[in-house]
Amino acid sequence: MVETLLAIGIVASIFVGFNIGGSSTGIAWGPPVGAGIVKKTTAAALMTFFVFLGGWTVGRNVMDTLSEGIITIDLTLSAGVAVLFFIGTGILIANIFGVPVPTSMTTVGAIAGLGLATDTLNYVTIAEIVSWWVVTPIIGFWVGGIIGRYIYPEVNRRVQIEKSDGPLLILDRDGTIPKPAFGPNTTWSEIGSTAVVLVIGCYMAFSAGASNVPNAAAPLVGEAGLEANIAIVIATLAIGFGGFTIARRTMDSVGGELSDIPLLAALFVMVTASTITTLLSWIGIPISLVMATVMTIVGIGWGRATRPVTFREAVTRDTEQSEIVPGAITAEEMEGEPAAPIGEEEPEEVLNAGDLFNPRAVMKYVSMWIIGPAVSTLLAYGFFILVPGVA
């Protein structure tokens, strides 16, 4: 009976990890794949390796919080399997609405529901986690706002990330020993920019592993039946499988509904969101990478759009003569041209740019951050109340 239940739990863990891989790989590697800098198969392979690295190192802190910190008792095998079921339900609901699932928040909600039903919830820990859920979007927005207002326009003028025709590297067979060489159109600038894009993509994959591997692994760790190392490997393989399969579609479409920002802006978003997520995972806070990503995108667009307004005008509210357009960051016509100084009107190309983000899409993301964990908490609470023997 125990072996059968553990097998069911492993299957549930693989299902959760598979879906995490599908969404997280698109977020981490969608922009580089879309720019033609890396192929989907290479992106999935890099994603798998760095997800494992993130889960094996920083992710252990999050795993401790999920398996021991949220409730005052150890998860039993049957309770862990039930929790994985509710995480999967949360993923299904998010997929129905067509938005990336806040997996970490859904996992916390399911375990908190168990704690409420069994009167074992650690209110101090859950309050700390929820407070970070409130603070993180604010941090992402304001860091993005500073980047968009003061940093991105100047970097965008000086840095061009382009993909030349033909392969980046070739194998030179003229000598005795074949050695790698530049492709026919490759430049040192392209080599440098490609390396930066790959490093940032790997960093985001590491961050995704730190925050998401515990979601698929923690419910089966400890008294539930699996050693942490084995659970991490299973979760990583499942995430990698999702990266090689269903993520191929999300890598094509990621960002299409929320924004249409240039690759350079996407790299700023990736670095900011990954840093926020990795730091919080390091201190053991289960956090959604999607949350930091979305709010950083919004923040960069807001900061870029408010450049026509000086700080003094913003404080005094004397902004009637300045036009603020949310689509400023998408103006590809501005690449290579000097950005207007802060306080001056933007050129016509910027004023005519499309919207940076779809407000309805942003609201749908934010609503899922609330609905996802709330639904998993209520379902888990009701289940463990009705079937107390499972806990």
Coordinates of C-alpha atoms in Angstrom, one line a residue:
M1 CA 0.0 0.0 0.0
V2 CA 2.8 2.4 0.9
E3 CA 4.7 1.6 -2.2
T4 CA 1.6 2.2 -4.3
L5 CA 0.9 5.6 -2.6
L6 CA 4.5 6.6 -3.1
A7 CA 4.3 5.7 -6.8
I8 CA 1.2 7.8 -7.1
G9 CA 3.0 10.7 -5.4
I10 CA 6.0 10.4 -7.7
V11 CA 3.6 10.5 -10.7
A12 CA 2.0 13.6 -9.3
S13 CA 5.4 15.2 -8.7
I14 CA 6.4 14.5 -12.3
F15 CA 3.1 16.1 -13.5
V16 CA 3.7 19.2 -11.5
G17 CA 7.3 19.4 -12.6
F18 CA 6.4 18.8 -16.2
N19 CA 4.0 21.8 -16.2
I20 CA 6.5 24.0 -14.4
G21 CA 9.1 23.2 -17.1
G22 CA 6.6 24.1 -19.8
S23 CA 6.0 27.6 -18.3
S24 CA 9.3 28.4 -16.8
T25 CA 11.4 27.5 -19.8
G26 CA 9.3 29.9 -21.9
I27 CA 9.9 32.7 -19.5
A28 CA 13.6 32.1 -19.2
W29 CA 14.4 31.4 -22.8
G30 CA 11.6 32.9 -24.9
P31 CA 13.4 36.2 -25.7
P32 CA 16.7 34.6 -26.8
V33 CA 14.9 31.9 -28.8
G34 CA 12.7 34.6 -30.4
A35 CA 15.8 36.6 -31.4
G36 CA 17.4 33.6 -33.0
I37 CA 20.3 33.6 -30.6
V38 CA 19.8 30.1 -29.3
K39 CA 17.8 27.1 -30.5
K40 CA 14.9 25.6 -28.6
T41 CA 16.7 22.3 -28.0
T42 CA 19.8 24.1 -26.7
A43 CA 17.6 26.3 -24.5
A44 CA 15.8 23.2 -23.0
A45 CA 19.2 21.5 -22.3
L46 CA 20.6 24.6 -20.6
M47 CA 17.4 25.0 -18.7
T48 CA 17.5 21.5 -17.3
F49 CA 21.1 21.8 -16.1
F50 CA 20.7 25.1 -14.4
V51 CA 17.3 24.3 -12.9
F52 CA 19.0 21.3 -11.3
L53 CA 21.8 23.5 -10.0
G54 CA 19.4 26.0 -8.6
G55 CA 17.2 23.3 -7.0
W56 CA 20.2 21.4 -5.6
T57 CA 21.7 24.5 -3.9
V58 CA 19.5 27.5 -3.1
G59 CA 16.3 25.5 -3.6
R60 CA 17.0 23.4 -0.5
N61 CA 16.2 26.5 1.7
V62 CA 12.8 26.8 0.1
M63 CA 12.2 23.1 0.4
D64 CA 12.9 23.3 4.2
T65 CA 10.3 26.1 4.4
L66 CA 7.7 24.1 2.5
S67 CA 8.2 20.8 4.2
E68 CA 8.9 22.0 7.8
G69 CA 8.3 25.7 8.2
I70 CA 4.6 26.3 7.2
I71 CA 3.2 23.6 9.4
T72 CA 4.4 22.4 12.8
I73 CA 4.2 18.7 11.9
D74 CA 6.0 16.7 9.2
L75 CA 4.1 16.0 6.0
T76 CA 3.0 12.4 5.8
L77 CA 3.1 10.5 2.5
S78 CA -0.6 10.6 2.1
A79 CA -0.8 14.3 2.9
G80 CA 2.1 15.0 0.5
V81 CA 0.3 13.2 -2.3
A82 CA -2.9 15.2 -1.6
V83 CA -0.9 18.5 -1.6
L84 CA 0.6 17.7 -5.0
F85 CA -3.0 17.0 -6.2
F86 CA -4.0 20.5 -5.2
I87 CA -0.9 22.1 -6.7
G88 CA -1.8 20.3 -10.0
T89 CA -5.3 21.6 -9.7
G90 CA -4.0 25.1 -9.4
I91 CA -1.8 24.6 -12.5
L92 CA -4.9 23.4 -14.4
I93 CA -6.9 26.5 -13.4
A94 CA -4.2 28.8 -14.5
N95 CA -3.8 26.9 -17.8
I96 CA -7.6 27.3 -18.4
F97 CA -7.2 31.1 -17.9
G98 CA -4.1 31.1 -20.1
V99 CA -1.6 32.7 -17.7
P100 CA 1.6 31.4 -16.2
V101 CA 0.8 29.7 -12.9
P102 CA 2.1 31.1 -9.6
T103 CA 3.3 27.6 -8.6
S104 CA 5.1 28.6 -5.4
M105 CA 2.1 30.5 -4.1
T106 CA -0.2 27.6 -5.0
T107 CA 2.1 25.2 -3.2
V108 CA 2.1 27.4 0.0
G109 CA -1.7 27.7 -0.2
A110 CA -2.2 23.9 -0.3
I111 CA 0.2 23.3 2.6
A112 CA -1.4 26.2 4.6
G113 CA -4.9 24.6 4.0
L114 CA -3.5 21.4 5.6
G115 CA -2.2 23.4 8.5
L116 CA -5.5 25.2 9.0
A117 CA -7.5 21.9 8.9
T118 CA -5.2 20.2 11.4
D119 CA -4.5 23.3 13.6
T120 CA -0.8 23.1 12.9
L121 CA -0.3 26.2 10.8
N122 CA 2.8 28.3 11.7
Y123 CA 1.3 31.7 11.6
V124 CA 4.6 33.5 12.0
T125 CA 6.1 31.8 8.9
I126 CA 3.0 32.2 6.8
A127 CA 2.8 35.9 7.7
E128 CA 6.4 36.4 6.7
I129 CA 5.8 34.7 3.3
V130 CA 2.7 36.6 2.5
S131 CA 4.4 39.9 3.4
W132 CA 7.1 39.1 0.9
W133 CA 4.3 38.4 -1.7
V134 CA 3.1 41.9 -1.1
V135 CA 6.5 43.6 -1.1
T136 CA 8.0 41.7 -4.1
P137 CA 5.7 43.3 -6.8
I138 CA 6.5 46.7 -5.4
I139 CA 10.3 46.0 -5.5
G140 CA 10.1 44.7 -9.0
F141 CA 8.0 47.7 -10.2
W142 CA 10.3 50.3 -8.7
V143 CA 13.6 48.7 -9.7
G144 CA 12.1 48.4 -13.2
G145 CA 11.0 52.0 -13.0
I146 CA 14.5 53.2 -12.2
I147 CA 16.0 51.1 -15.0
G148 CA 13.4 52.4 -17.5
R149 CA 13.8 56.1 -16.5
Y150 CA 17.5 56.4 -16.1
I151 CA 19.4 53.4 -17.5
Y152 CA 17.6 51.6 -20.4
P153 CA 17.3 54.6 -22.8
E154 CA 21.1 55.2 -22.7
V155 CA 22.0 51.6 -22.9
N156 CA 19.6 51.1 -25.7
R157 CA 21.3 53.9 -27.7
R158 CA 24.8 52.3 -27.3
V159 CA 24.1 48.6 -27.4
Q160 CA 22.8 46.7 -30.4
I161 CA 22.0 43.0 -30.0
E162 CA 21.9 41.5 -33.5
K163 CA 22.1 38.1 -35.1
S164 CA 24.2 37.9 -38.3
D165 CA 23.3 35.5 -41.1
G166 CA 24.9 32.1 -40.9
P167 CA 26.3 30.1 -38.0
L168 CA 27.9 31.9 -35.1
L169 CA 30.9 29.4 -35.0
I170 CA 32.2 26.8 -37.4
L171 CA 34.7 24.0 -37.2
D172 CA 37.9 24.9 -39.0
R173 CA 39.4 21.7 -40.5
D174 CA 42.3 23.3 -42.4
G175 CA 44.9 22.4 -39.7
T176 CA 45.9 19.0 -38.3
I177 CA 43.4 19.4 -35.5
P178 CA 40.0 20.9 -36.2
K179 CA 39.3 23.9 -34.1
P180 CA 36.4 26.3 -33.6
A181 CA 36.4 29.5 -35.6
F182 CA 34.1 32.5 -36.3
G183 CA 31.3 32.0 -38.8
P184 CA 31.5 33.9 -42.1
N185 CA 29.6 36.9 -40.8
T186 CA 30.4 36.7 -37.0
T187 CA 31.9 39.7 -35.2
W188 CA 33.5 40.0 -31.8
S189 CA 30.5 42.2 -30.9
E190 CA 28.1 39.4 -31.7
I191 CA 30.1 36.9 -29.8
G192 CA 30.1 39.2 -26.7
S193 CA 26.3 39.9 -26.9
T194 CA 25.5 36.2 -27.5
A195 CA 27.6 35.3 -24.4
V196 CA 25.8 37.9 -22.3
V197 CA 22.3 36.6 -23.5
L198 CA 23.3 33.0 -22.7
V199 CA 24.6 33.9 -19.2
I200 CA 21.5 35.8 -18.4
G201 CA 19.3 33.0 -19.6
C202 CA 21.2 30.5 -17.5
Y203 CA 20.9 32.8 -14.5
M204 CA 17.2 32.9 -14.9
A205 CA 17.0 29.1 -15.3
F206 CA 19.0 28.8 -12.0
S207 CA 16.5 31.2 -10.4
A208 CA 13.6 29.1 -11.7
G209 CA 15.2 26.0 -10.3
A210 CA 15.7 27.6 -6.9
S211 CA 12.1 28.6 -6.6
N212 CA 10.3 25.9 -8.5
V213 CA 12.1 22.6 -7.9
P214 CA 10.9 22.6 -4.3
N215 CA 7.3 22.9 -5.4
A216 CA 7.4 19.5 -7.1
A217 CA 9.8 17.9 -4.6
A218 CA 9.0 19.1 -1.1
P219 CA 5.6 17.4 -0.6
L220 CA 7.4 14.0 -0.9
V221 CA 10.5 14.7 1.2
G222 CA 11.2 13.5 4.7
E223 CA 8.5 11.5 6.5
A224 CA 6.5 11.5 3.2
G225 CA 8.9 8.9 1.8
L226 CA 11.7 10.3 -0.4
E227 CA 15.2 11.6 0.4
A228 CA 15.7 15.3 -0.7
N229 CA 18.4 14.4 -3.3
I230 CA 16.1 11.9 -5.0
A231 CA 13.2 14.2 -5.0
I232 CA 15.3 17.0 -6.5
V233 CA 16.5 14.7 -9.3
I234 CA 12.9 13.6 -10.1
A235 CA 11.6 17.1 -10.1
T236 CA 14.5 18.3 -12.3
L237 CA 14.0 15.6 -14.9
A238 CA 10.2 16.3 -15.0
I239 CA 10.9 20.1 -15.5
G240 CA 13.5 19.2 -18.2
F241 CA 10.9 17.0 -19.9
G242 CA 8.5 19.9 -20.0
G243 CA 11.2 22.1 -21.4
F244 CA 11.9 19.8 -24.3
T245 CA 8.2 19.3 -25.1
I246 CA 5.4 21.7 -24.2
A247 CA 7.8 24.6 -23.6
R248 CA 8.6 24.7 -27.4
R249 CA 5.3 26.5 -27.9
T250 CA 5.6 28.8 -24.9
M251 CA 9.1 29.9 -26.1
D252 CA 7.4 31.1 -29.3
S253 CA 4.6 32.9 -27.6
V254 CA 5.9 34.1 -24.3
G255 CA 5.3 37.8 -23.7
G256 CA 3.0 38.1 -26.7
E257 CA 0.0 39.0 -24.6
L258 CA 1.7 41.0 -21.9
S259 CA 4.2 43.0 -23.9
D260 CA 6.2 43.3 -27.1
I261 CA 9.5 44.6 -25.7
P262 CA 12.9 44.5 -27.4
L263 CA 15.4 41.9 -26.4
L264 CA 17.6 44.4 -24.5
A265 CA 14.7 45.4 -22.3
A266 CA 13.8 41.7 -21.8
L267 CA 17.4 41.1 -20.6
F268 CA 17.0 43.8 -18.0
V269 CA 13.7 42.2 -16.9
M270 CA 15.3 38.8 -16.7
V271 CA 18.3 40.0 -14.6
T272 CA 16.0 41.9 -12.2
A273 CA 13.4 39.2 -11.8
S274 CA 16.0 36.5 -11.4
T275 CA 17.9 38.4 -8.7
I276 CA 14.8 39.1 -6.7
T277 CA 13.7 35.5 -6.9
T278 CA 17.1 34.0 -6.1
L279 CA 17.7 36.3 -3.1
L280 CA 14.2 35.4 -1.6
S281 CA 14.7 31.7 -2.3
W282 CA 18.1 31.9 -0.5
I283 CA 16.4 33.1 2.7
G284 CA 13.8 30.3 2.2
I285 CA 10.8 32.4 0.9
P286 CA 8.7 30.5 -1.7
I287 CA 8.2 33.2 -4.4
S288 CA 6.8 33.3 -7.9
L289 CA 9.3 34.1 -10.7
V290 CA 6.4 35.2 -12.8
M291 CA 5.4 37.8 -10.2
A292 CA 8.8 39.5 -10.3
T293 CA 9.0 39.3 -14.1
V294 CA 5.6 40.9 -14.8
M295 CA 6.0 43.8 -12.4
T296 CA 9.5 44.5 -13.7
I297 CA 8.2 44.7 -17.2
V298 CA 5.5 47.1 -16.1
G299 CA 8.0 49.1 -14.1
I300 CA 10.4 49.6 -17.0
G301 CA 7.6 50.7 -19.2
W302 CA 6.4 53.2 -16.6
G303 CA 9.9 54.5 -16.0
R304 CA 10.5 54.9 -19.7
A305 CA 7.2 56.6 -20.3
T306 CA 7.6 59.2 -17.4
R307 CA 10.9 60.6 -18.7
P308 CA 9.2 63.8 -20.1
V309 CA 8.3 64.6 -16.4
T310 CA 11.0 65.9 -14.1
F311 CA 11.1 64.9 -10.4
R312 CA 10.2 68.4 -9.5
E313 CA 7.2 68.4 -11.8
A314 CA 6.0 65.1 -10.5
V315 CA 6.2 66.4 -6.9
T316 CA 4.4 69.6 -7.7
R317 CA 2.0 67.8 -10.1
D318 CA 2.8 70.4 -12.8
T319 CA 2.7 67.9 -15.7
E320 CA 0.0 69.3 -17.9
Q321 CA 2.4 70.1 -20.8
S322 CA 4.1 66.7 -20.8
E323 CA 2.7 63.7 -22.6
I324 CA 3.3 60.3 -20.9
V325 CA 2.9 57.3 -23.2
P326 CA 3.1 53.8 -21.8
G327 CA 4.4 52.4 -25.2
A328 CA 7.7 54.2 -25.1
I329 CA 9.8 51.1 -24.5
T330 CA 8.5 49.4 -27.7
A331 CA 9.7 52.1 -30.1
E332 CA 12.2 50.3 -32.2
E333 CA 12.7 53.4 -34.2
M334 CA 14.6 54.9 -31.2
E335 CA 17.4 52.3 -31.3
G336 CA 20.7 54.0 -31.9
E337 CA 19.2 57.5 -31.4
P338 CA 19.9 59.7 -28.4
A339 CA 17.1 59.5 -25.8
A340 CA 15.4 62.8 -25.0
P341 CA 16.8 64.3 -21.7
I342 CA 14.5 63.9 -18.7
G343 CA 12.0 66.7 -18.7
E344 CA 11.8 67.1 -22.5
E345 CA 9.2 65.9 -24.9
E346 CA 9.7 62.6 -26.6
P347 CA 10.0 62.3 -30.4
E348 CA 7.0 61.5 -32.5
E349 CA 8.2 57.9 -33.0
V350 CA 7.9 57.3 -29.3
L351 CA 4.6 59.0 -28.9
N352 CA 3.2 56.7 -31.7
A353 CA 4.6 53.5 -30.3
G354 CA 2.2 50.7 -29.2
D355 CA 1.1 50.1 -25.7
L356 CA 3.8 48.6 -23.5
F357 CA 1.4 46.3 -21.8
N358 CA -2.2 45.2 -22.0
P359 CA -3.8 46.4 -18.7
R360 CA -6.4 43.6 -18.9
A361 CA -3.6 41.0 -19.2
V362 CA -1.8 42.5 -16.2
M363 CA -5.0 42.4 -14.1
K364 CA -5.4 38.7 -15.1
Y365 CA -1.9 37.9 -13.9
V366 CA -2.4 39.8 -10.6
S367 CA -5.8 38.1 -10.1
M368 CA -4.2 34.7 -10.5
W369 CA -1.7 35.6 -7.8
I370 CA -4.7 35.9 -5.5
I371 CA -7.0 33.3 -6.9
G372 CA -4.3 30.5 -7.3
P373 CA -3.2 30.2 -3.6
A374 CA -6.7 31.1 -2.3
V375 CA -8.3 28.2 -4.3
S376 CA -5.6 25.7 -3.3
T377 CA -5.9 26.7 0.4
L378 CA -9.7 26.3 0.4
L379 CA -9.6 23.0 -1.5
A380 CA -6.9 21.6 0.8
Y381 CA -8.7 22.9 3.9
G382 CA -12.0 21.3 2.9
F383 CA -10.4 18.0 1.9
F384 CA -8.4 17.6 5.1
I385 CA -11.4 18.6 7.2
L386 CA -13.6 16.0 5.5
V387 CA -10.9 13.3 5.4
P388 CA -8.8 13.9 8.6
G389 CA -7.2 10.5 8.4
V390 CA -5.1 11.5 5.4
A391 CA -3.1 14.1 7.3

